[in-house]
Amino acid sequence: MTTEVFCRTSPSLALVKYWGKKSTRHNLPATPSLAVTLGGVHTETRVRIADIDTVRLNGELLTLDRFTPLFDSLRRAAGRKVRFQVESSNDFPSSAGLASSSSGFAALTVACARILELELSPAQLSAFARSASASAARSLFGGFTLLPAGGFAAEQLYGPEYWPELRILVVLVSREAKPISSRAAMEATRLSSPYYHAWLRNAGQLLDPALRALETRDISALGSVVRLSYSRMHAALLASSPPVLYWLPNSVAILRECQRLRDEGIDAWETMDAGPQVKVLCLASEVAAVSERLQAVDPRLKIIVASVGEGPVCQVGER
Ligand code: DP6
């Protein structure tokens, strides 16, 4: 009989974006990020003790370079030299700009810590996850989360029940893996974009208005800040050398449709990450109207309706 730990997490969607590192060595974010954990989309990870480290994502064996530092630091903390056999799957496209690294590294951290019998607080788990991928620090919690600039761990600001009417429509513009990883693109922005420092200065200034809008659950006030955050992040990216452009024609068509909806008085506020997918914030009462209009942009687009999600769920079993 082998012990197996199962962990399910949800991706963390940034409303105010993390883009750029204060320290590449310790993977500390240069900008604060405010995020919502997406309910209804999941990563599921199973970990067992084995003779060698292996990681499979959706059945495919991955190279270990992104994983070994996390495994080593957890092994060091536990004072154990065991190896991990990891099988992970996402019920949404991986590496396509849907924050799969946030839920993936969060699930991996929780499952490995559990199998090592490490007694860690949520903040300590968040710090381990952050060292592997900064957005993963936020997936350690449900609801609305904050990872400060230079922060080691994320914190939960409000639980999932705080805003039950909020919906996030995830519009899948393409299922292909992104041309350049967020990590590489972030580094390219830092090293070659003349707008990088302006982005850093401004990113910090967007946090307060976003927090105030969240405090009053004001979707249009929040949406306007969300829109500025992703637009400015992508402006800095596009000014890199060579330029990085994640948007596809249908991404732009969706952004324009959101603008038309807003012109008609319907709150539909889009955001984008390191990929062509568009995520649209709206209220539950307007999901049908917004989805119908976005679907009409291109009937081939898949739209997933997410709500505000829970933090990790973990189980220990025998197999
Ligand atoms: C655009 O967390 O994937 O989704 O720390 O290098 O692993 P690393 O980067 P990652 O970057 C996420 C960037 C983003 C914005 C965000 O989630 O805040």
Coordinates of C-alpha atoms and ligand atoms in Angstrom, one line a residue:
M1 CA 0.0 0.0 0.0
T2 CA 1.4 3.4 -0.9
T3 CA 0.4 6.7 0.6
E4 CA -0.9 9.2 -1.9
V5 CA -1.8 12.8 -1.3
F6 CA -4.4 14.5 -3.5
C7 CA -4.7 18.2 -3.7
R8 CA -7.2 20.3 -5.7
T9 CA -6.6 24.0 -6.3
S10 CA -8.0 26.8 -8.5
P11 CA -6.1 29.4 -10.6
S12 CA -5.5 32.9 -9.3
L13 CA -6.6 35.6 -11.7
A14 CA -4.9 38.9 -11.1
L15 CA -7.1 42.0 -11.1
V16 CA -4.0 44.2 -10.4
K17 CA -1.1 42.4 -12.1
Y18 CA 2.2 41.1 -10.9
W19 CA 4.6 41.7 -13.7
G20 CA 8.4 42.0 -13.0
K21 CA 10.6 40.7 -10.2
K22 CA 12.4 42.5 -7.4
S23 CA 14.6 39.5 -7.0
T24 CA 15.0 36.8 -9.7
R25 CA 16.9 34.6 -7.3
H26 CA 14.2 34.5 -4.7
N27 CA 11.4 35.1 -7.1
L28 CA 10.0 38.2 -5.3
P29 CA 7.5 40.2 -7.1
A30 CA 8.3 43.9 -8.0
T31 CA 4.6 44.9 -8.1
P32 CA 1.8 44.2 -5.7
S33 CA -1.0 42.0 -7.1
L34 CA -4.6 41.7 -6.1
A35 CA -6.4 38.6 -7.3
V36 CA -9.5 36.5 -7.3
T37 CA -9.3 32.7 -7.0
L38 CA -11.5 31.2 -9.8
G39 CA -14.2 28.8 -8.8
G40 CA -15.2 26.1 -11.3
V41 CA -11.7 25.5 -12.9
H42 CA -9.2 23.2 -11.2
T43 CA -5.8 21.6 -11.1
E44 CA -5.7 18.2 -9.5
T45 CA -2.4 16.9 -8.3
R46 CA -1.5 13.5 -6.8
V47 CA 1.9 12.9 -5.1
R48 CA 3.5 9.7 -3.9
I49 CA 6.9 8.9 -2.6
A50 CA 9.1 7.2 -5.2
D51 CA 12.8 6.4 -6.1
I52 CA 13.2 9.4 -8.4
D53 CA 11.4 12.7 -9.0
T54 CA 9.0 12.7 -11.9
V55 CA 6.3 15.2 -12.8
R56 CA 3.6 14.5 -15.3
L57 CA 1.1 17.1 -16.5
N58 CA -2.0 15.7 -18.3
G59 CA 0.0 12.5 -18.8
E60 CA 3.0 14.2 -20.3
L61 CA 6.4 13.9 -18.6
L62 CA 7.9 17.4 -17.8
T63 CA 11.5 18.4 -17.4
L64 CA 12.3 19.0 -13.8
D65 CA 14.2 22.4 -13.9
R66 CA 11.1 24.4 -12.6
F67 CA 10.4 21.7 -9.9
T68 CA 13.7 20.6 -8.4
P69 CA 14.3 23.9 -6.4
L70 CA 10.8 23.6 -4.8
F71 CA 11.3 19.9 -4.1
D72 CA 14.7 20.5 -2.6
S73 CA 13.5 23.3 -0.3
L74 CA 10.6 21.3 1.0
R75 CA 12.9 18.3 1.5
R76 CA 15.4 20.5 3.4
A77 CA 12.6 21.9 5.6
A78 CA 11.4 18.3 6.4
G79 CA 15.0 17.0 6.8
R80 CA 14.0 14.1 4.5
K81 CA 15.7 12.9 1.3
V82 CA 12.6 11.3 -0.4
R83 CA 11.7 11.7 -4.0
F84 CA 8.3 12.6 -5.5
Q85 CA 6.1 11.0 -8.1
V86 CA 3.7 13.7 -9.3
E87 CA 0.7 13.4 -11.6
S88 CA -1.2 16.6 -12.3
S89 CA -4.0 17.6 -14.5
N90 CA -5.9 20.7 -15.4
D91 CA -9.5 20.9 -16.5
F92 CA -8.6 24.0 -18.6
P93 CA -5.8 24.5 -21.2
S94 CA -2.3 24.6 -19.6
S95 CA 0.4 27.1 -20.5
A96 CA -2.1 29.2 -22.5
G97 CA -2.2 32.2 -20.2
L98 CA -4.9 30.9 -17.9
A99 CA -2.7 31.0 -14.8
S100 CA -2.1 27.2 -14.7
S101 CA 1.2 27.8 -13.0
S102 CA -0.6 29.5 -10.1
S103 CA -2.9 26.5 -9.3
G104 CA -0.2 24.0 -10.4
F105 CA 2.5 25.1 -8.0
A106 CA 0.1 25.7 -5.2
A107 CA -1.3 22.2 -5.5
L108 CA 2.2 20.8 -5.7
T109 CA 3.4 22.7 -2.7
V110 CA 0.5 21.6 -0.5
A111 CA 0.6 18.0 -1.6
C112 CA 4.4 17.6 -1.2
A113 CA 4.4 19.3 2.2
R114 CA 1.6 17.0 3.3
I115 CA 3.3 13.8 2.2
L116 CA 6.5 15.0 4.0
E117 CA 4.3 15.6 7.1
L118 CA 5.5 19.2 7.3
E119 CA 3.4 21.2 9.6
L120 CA 3.2 24.6 7.8
S121 CA 0.9 27.5 8.2
P122 CA -1.0 28.8 5.1
A123 CA 1.5 31.7 4.9
Q124 CA 4.5 29.4 5.0
L125 CA 2.9 27.2 2.3
S126 CA 2.2 30.4 0.3
A127 CA 5.9 31.4 0.6
F128 CA 7.1 28.0 -0.7
A129 CA 4.7 28.2 -3.6
R130 CA 5.8 31.8 -4.3
S131 CA 9.4 30.7 -4.6
A132 CA 8.3 28.5 -7.5
S133 CA 5.9 30.8 -9.1
A134 CA 4.8 34.1 -7.6
S135 CA 1.1 33.9 -8.7
A136 CA 0.9 30.4 -6.9
A137 CA 1.4 32.2 -3.6
R138 CA -2.2 33.6 -4.1
S139 CA -3.7 30.2 -5.1
L140 CA -3.1 29.0 -1.5
F141 CA -6.2 30.9 -0.6
G142 CA -9.8 31.2 -1.9
G143 CA -11.6 34.5 -2.4
F144 CA -9.6 37.7 -2.9
T145 CA -5.9 37.8 -2.2
L146 CA -3.1 40.2 -2.0
L147 CA 0.6 39.6 -2.7
P148 CA 2.5 42.7 -1.8
A149 CA 5.5 44.0 -3.8
G150 CA 8.6 42.2 -2.5
G151 CA 6.2 40.0 -0.4
F152 CA 7.2 36.5 0.6
A153 CA 3.6 35.3 1.0
A154 CA 0.1 36.2 -0.1
E155 CA -2.8 36.9 2.3
Q156 CA -6.5 36.4 2.0
L157 CA -8.4 39.7 2.1
Y158 CA -11.9 38.3 1.7
G159 CA -13.2 34.8 1.6
P160 CA -15.2 33.3 -1.4
E161 CA -18.5 34.2 0.2
Y162 CA -17.6 38.0 0.1
W163 CA -18.9 38.6 -3.4
P164 CA -21.2 35.7 -4.4
E165 CA -22.7 37.7 -7.4
L166 CA -19.3 38.2 -9.1
R167 CA -18.7 36.1 -12.2
I168 CA -15.6 35.8 -14.4
L169 CA -16.2 34.6 -18.0
V170 CA -13.1 33.0 -19.3
V171 CA -13.1 33.3 -23.1
L172 CA -10.8 30.7 -24.7
V173 CA -9.5 32.4 -27.7
S174 CA -6.8 29.8 -28.4
R175 CA -5.8 26.4 -26.9
E176 CA -2.2 26.6 -28.1
A177 CA 0.6 27.0 -25.7
K178 CA 1.8 30.6 -25.5
P179 CA 4.8 31.6 -27.7
I180 CA 6.8 32.8 -24.7
S181 CA 6.4 31.9 -21.0
S182 CA 5.3 34.6 -18.6
R183 CA 8.6 34.2 -16.8
A184 CA 10.7 34.8 -20.0
A185 CA 8.4 37.7 -21.1
M186 CA 8.6 39.3 -17.7
E187 CA 12.4 39.2 -17.8
A188 CA 12.4 40.6 -21.4
T189 CA 10.2 43.5 -20.2
R190 CA 12.6 44.2 -17.3
L191 CA 15.7 44.1 -19.4
S192 CA 14.5 45.8 -22.6
S193 CA 11.3 47.8 -22.2
P194 CA 11.9 51.5 -21.8
Y195 CA 8.5 51.6 -20.1
Y196 CA 9.4 49.0 -17.4
H197 CA 10.1 51.6 -14.6
A198 CA 7.1 53.6 -15.5
W199 CA 5.0 50.4 -15.2
L200 CA 6.5 49.6 -11.8
R201 CA 5.8 53.1 -10.5
N202 CA 2.2 53.0 -11.8
A203 CA 1.4 49.4 -10.8
G204 CA 1.8 50.4 -7.1
Q205 CA -0.5 53.3 -7.6
L206 CA -3.3 51.1 -8.9
L207 CA -3.6 49.0 -5.8
D208 CA -5.3 51.6 -3.5
P209 CA -8.2 52.4 -5.9
A210 CA -8.6 48.7 -6.6
L211 CA -8.8 47.9 -2.8
R212 CA -11.3 50.7 -2.3
A213 CA -13.5 49.4 -5.1
L214 CA -13.3 45.9 -3.7
E215 CA -14.3 47.1 -0.3
T216 CA -17.5 48.5 -1.6
R217 CA -18.0 45.7 -4.2
D218 CA -18.3 48.3 -6.9
I219 CA -17.8 46.5 -10.2
S220 CA -17.4 49.5 -12.4
A221 CA -14.9 51.2 -10.2
L222 CA -13.0 47.9 -9.9
G223 CA -13.3 47.1 -13.6
S224 CA -11.8 50.5 -14.6
V225 CA -8.7 49.8 -12.5
V226 CA -8.5 46.2 -13.8
R227 CA -8.6 47.5 -17.3
L228 CA -5.8 49.9 -16.7
S229 CA -3.6 47.3 -15.0
Y230 CA -3.6 44.8 -17.8
S231 CA -3.4 47.5 -20.6
R232 CA -0.4 49.0 -19.0
M233 CA 1.3 45.7 -18.4
H234 CA 0.8 44.8 -22.1
A235 CA 2.0 48.2 -23.2
A236 CA 5.3 47.6 -21.3
L237 CA 5.5 44.2 -22.9
L238 CA 4.9 45.4 -26.4
A239 CA 7.7 48.0 -25.9
S240 CA 10.2 45.2 -25.2
S241 CA 12.9 44.3 -27.7
P242 CA 11.8 42.1 -29.5
P243 CA 8.2 43.1 -28.8
V244 CA 6.0 40.6 -27.1
L245 CA 2.4 40.5 -28.3
Y246 CA 0.1 37.8 -26.8
W247 CA -3.1 39.1 -28.3
L248 CA -4.9 37.4 -31.2
P249 CA -7.5 39.0 -33.5
N250 CA -10.3 37.4 -31.4
S251 CA -8.8 38.8 -28.2
V252 CA -9.2 42.3 -29.6
A253 CA -12.7 41.5 -30.9
I254 CA -13.7 40.5 -27.4
L255 CA -12.2 43.6 -25.8
R256 CA -14.1 45.7 -28.3
E257 CA -17.4 43.9 -27.5
C258 CA -16.8 44.5 -23.8
Q259 CA -16.5 48.2 -24.6
R260 CA -19.7 48.1 -26.6
L261 CA -21.5 46.4 -23.7
R262 CA -20.2 49.1 -21.3
D263 CA -21.4 51.8 -23.7
E264 CA -24.9 50.2 -23.3
G265 CA -24.6 50.3 -19.5
I266 CA -23.7 46.6 -18.9
D267 CA -20.7 46.1 -16.7
A268 CA -18.4 43.8 -18.6
W269 CA -14.7 44.5 -17.7
E270 CA -12.0 42.5 -19.4
T271 CA -8.5 41.6 -18.3
M272 CA -5.7 39.6 -20.0
D273 CA -2.6 37.8 -18.8
A274 CA 0.4 36.3 -20.6
G275 CA -1.7 34.7 -23.4
P276 CA -4.5 35.4 -25.8
Q277 CA -7.4 34.4 -23.5
V278 CA -9.7 37.2 -22.2
K279 CA -11.4 37.1 -18.8
V280 CA -14.4 39.2 -18.3
L281 CA -15.8 40.4 -14.9
C282 CA -19.5 40.8 -14.7
L283 CA -22.4 40.2 -12.3
A284 CA -24.4 37.0 -12.2
S285 CA -27.5 38.8 -13.3
E286 CA -25.8 39.8 -16.5
V287 CA -24.0 36.6 -17.4
A288 CA -26.5 35.4 -19.9
A289 CA -26.5 38.8 -21.8
V290 CA -22.7 39.1 -21.7
S291 CA -22.1 35.5 -22.8
E292 CA -24.5 35.8 -25.6
R293 CA -22.8 38.9 -27.0
L294 CA -19.3 37.5 -26.5
Q295 CA -20.3 34.2 -28.1
A296 CA -21.7 36.1 -31.1
V297 CA -18.2 37.5 -31.7
D298 CA -17.2 34.0 -32.8
P299 CA -19.4 30.9 -32.3
R300 CA -16.2 28.7 -32.0
L301 CA -15.1 30.4 -28.8
K302 CA -15.5 28.4 -25.6
I303 CA -16.6 30.4 -22.6
I304 CA -16.2 29.1 -19.1
V305 CA -18.2 30.8 -16.4
A306 CA -16.2 31.0 -13.1
S307 CA -17.3 32.4 -9.8
V308 CA -15.2 33.3 -6.8
G309 CA -13.5 30.1 -5.7
E310 CA -12.2 28.2 -2.7
G311 CA -8.7 27.6 -1.5
P312 CA -6.9 24.2 -1.7
V313 CA -8.6 20.9 -0.8
C314 CA -6.3 18.1 0.3
Q315 CA -6.8 14.5 1.1
V316 CA -4.5 11.7 2.1
G317 CA -5.3 8.2 0.9
E318 CA -3.8 4.8 0.2
R319 CA -3.4 3.2 -3.3
Ligands
DP6_1 C1 0.4 37.9 -16.1 O1 3.4 33.7 -11.6 O2 3.5 32.8 -13.9 O3 -0.4 36.1 -14.8 O4 6.7 34.0 -10.8 O5 7.8 33.7 -13.0 O6 6.3 31.9 -12.2 P1 6.6 33.4 -12.2 O7 5.4 34.1 -13.0 P2 3.9 33.9 -13.0 O8 3.3 35.2 -13.6 C2 2.0 35.6 -13.6 C3 1.8 36.8 -14.4 C4 0.4 37.2 -14.7 C5 -0.1 38.3 -13.7 C6 -0.5 37.7 -12.3 O9 -0.9 36.6 -12.2 O10 -0.3 38.5 -11.4

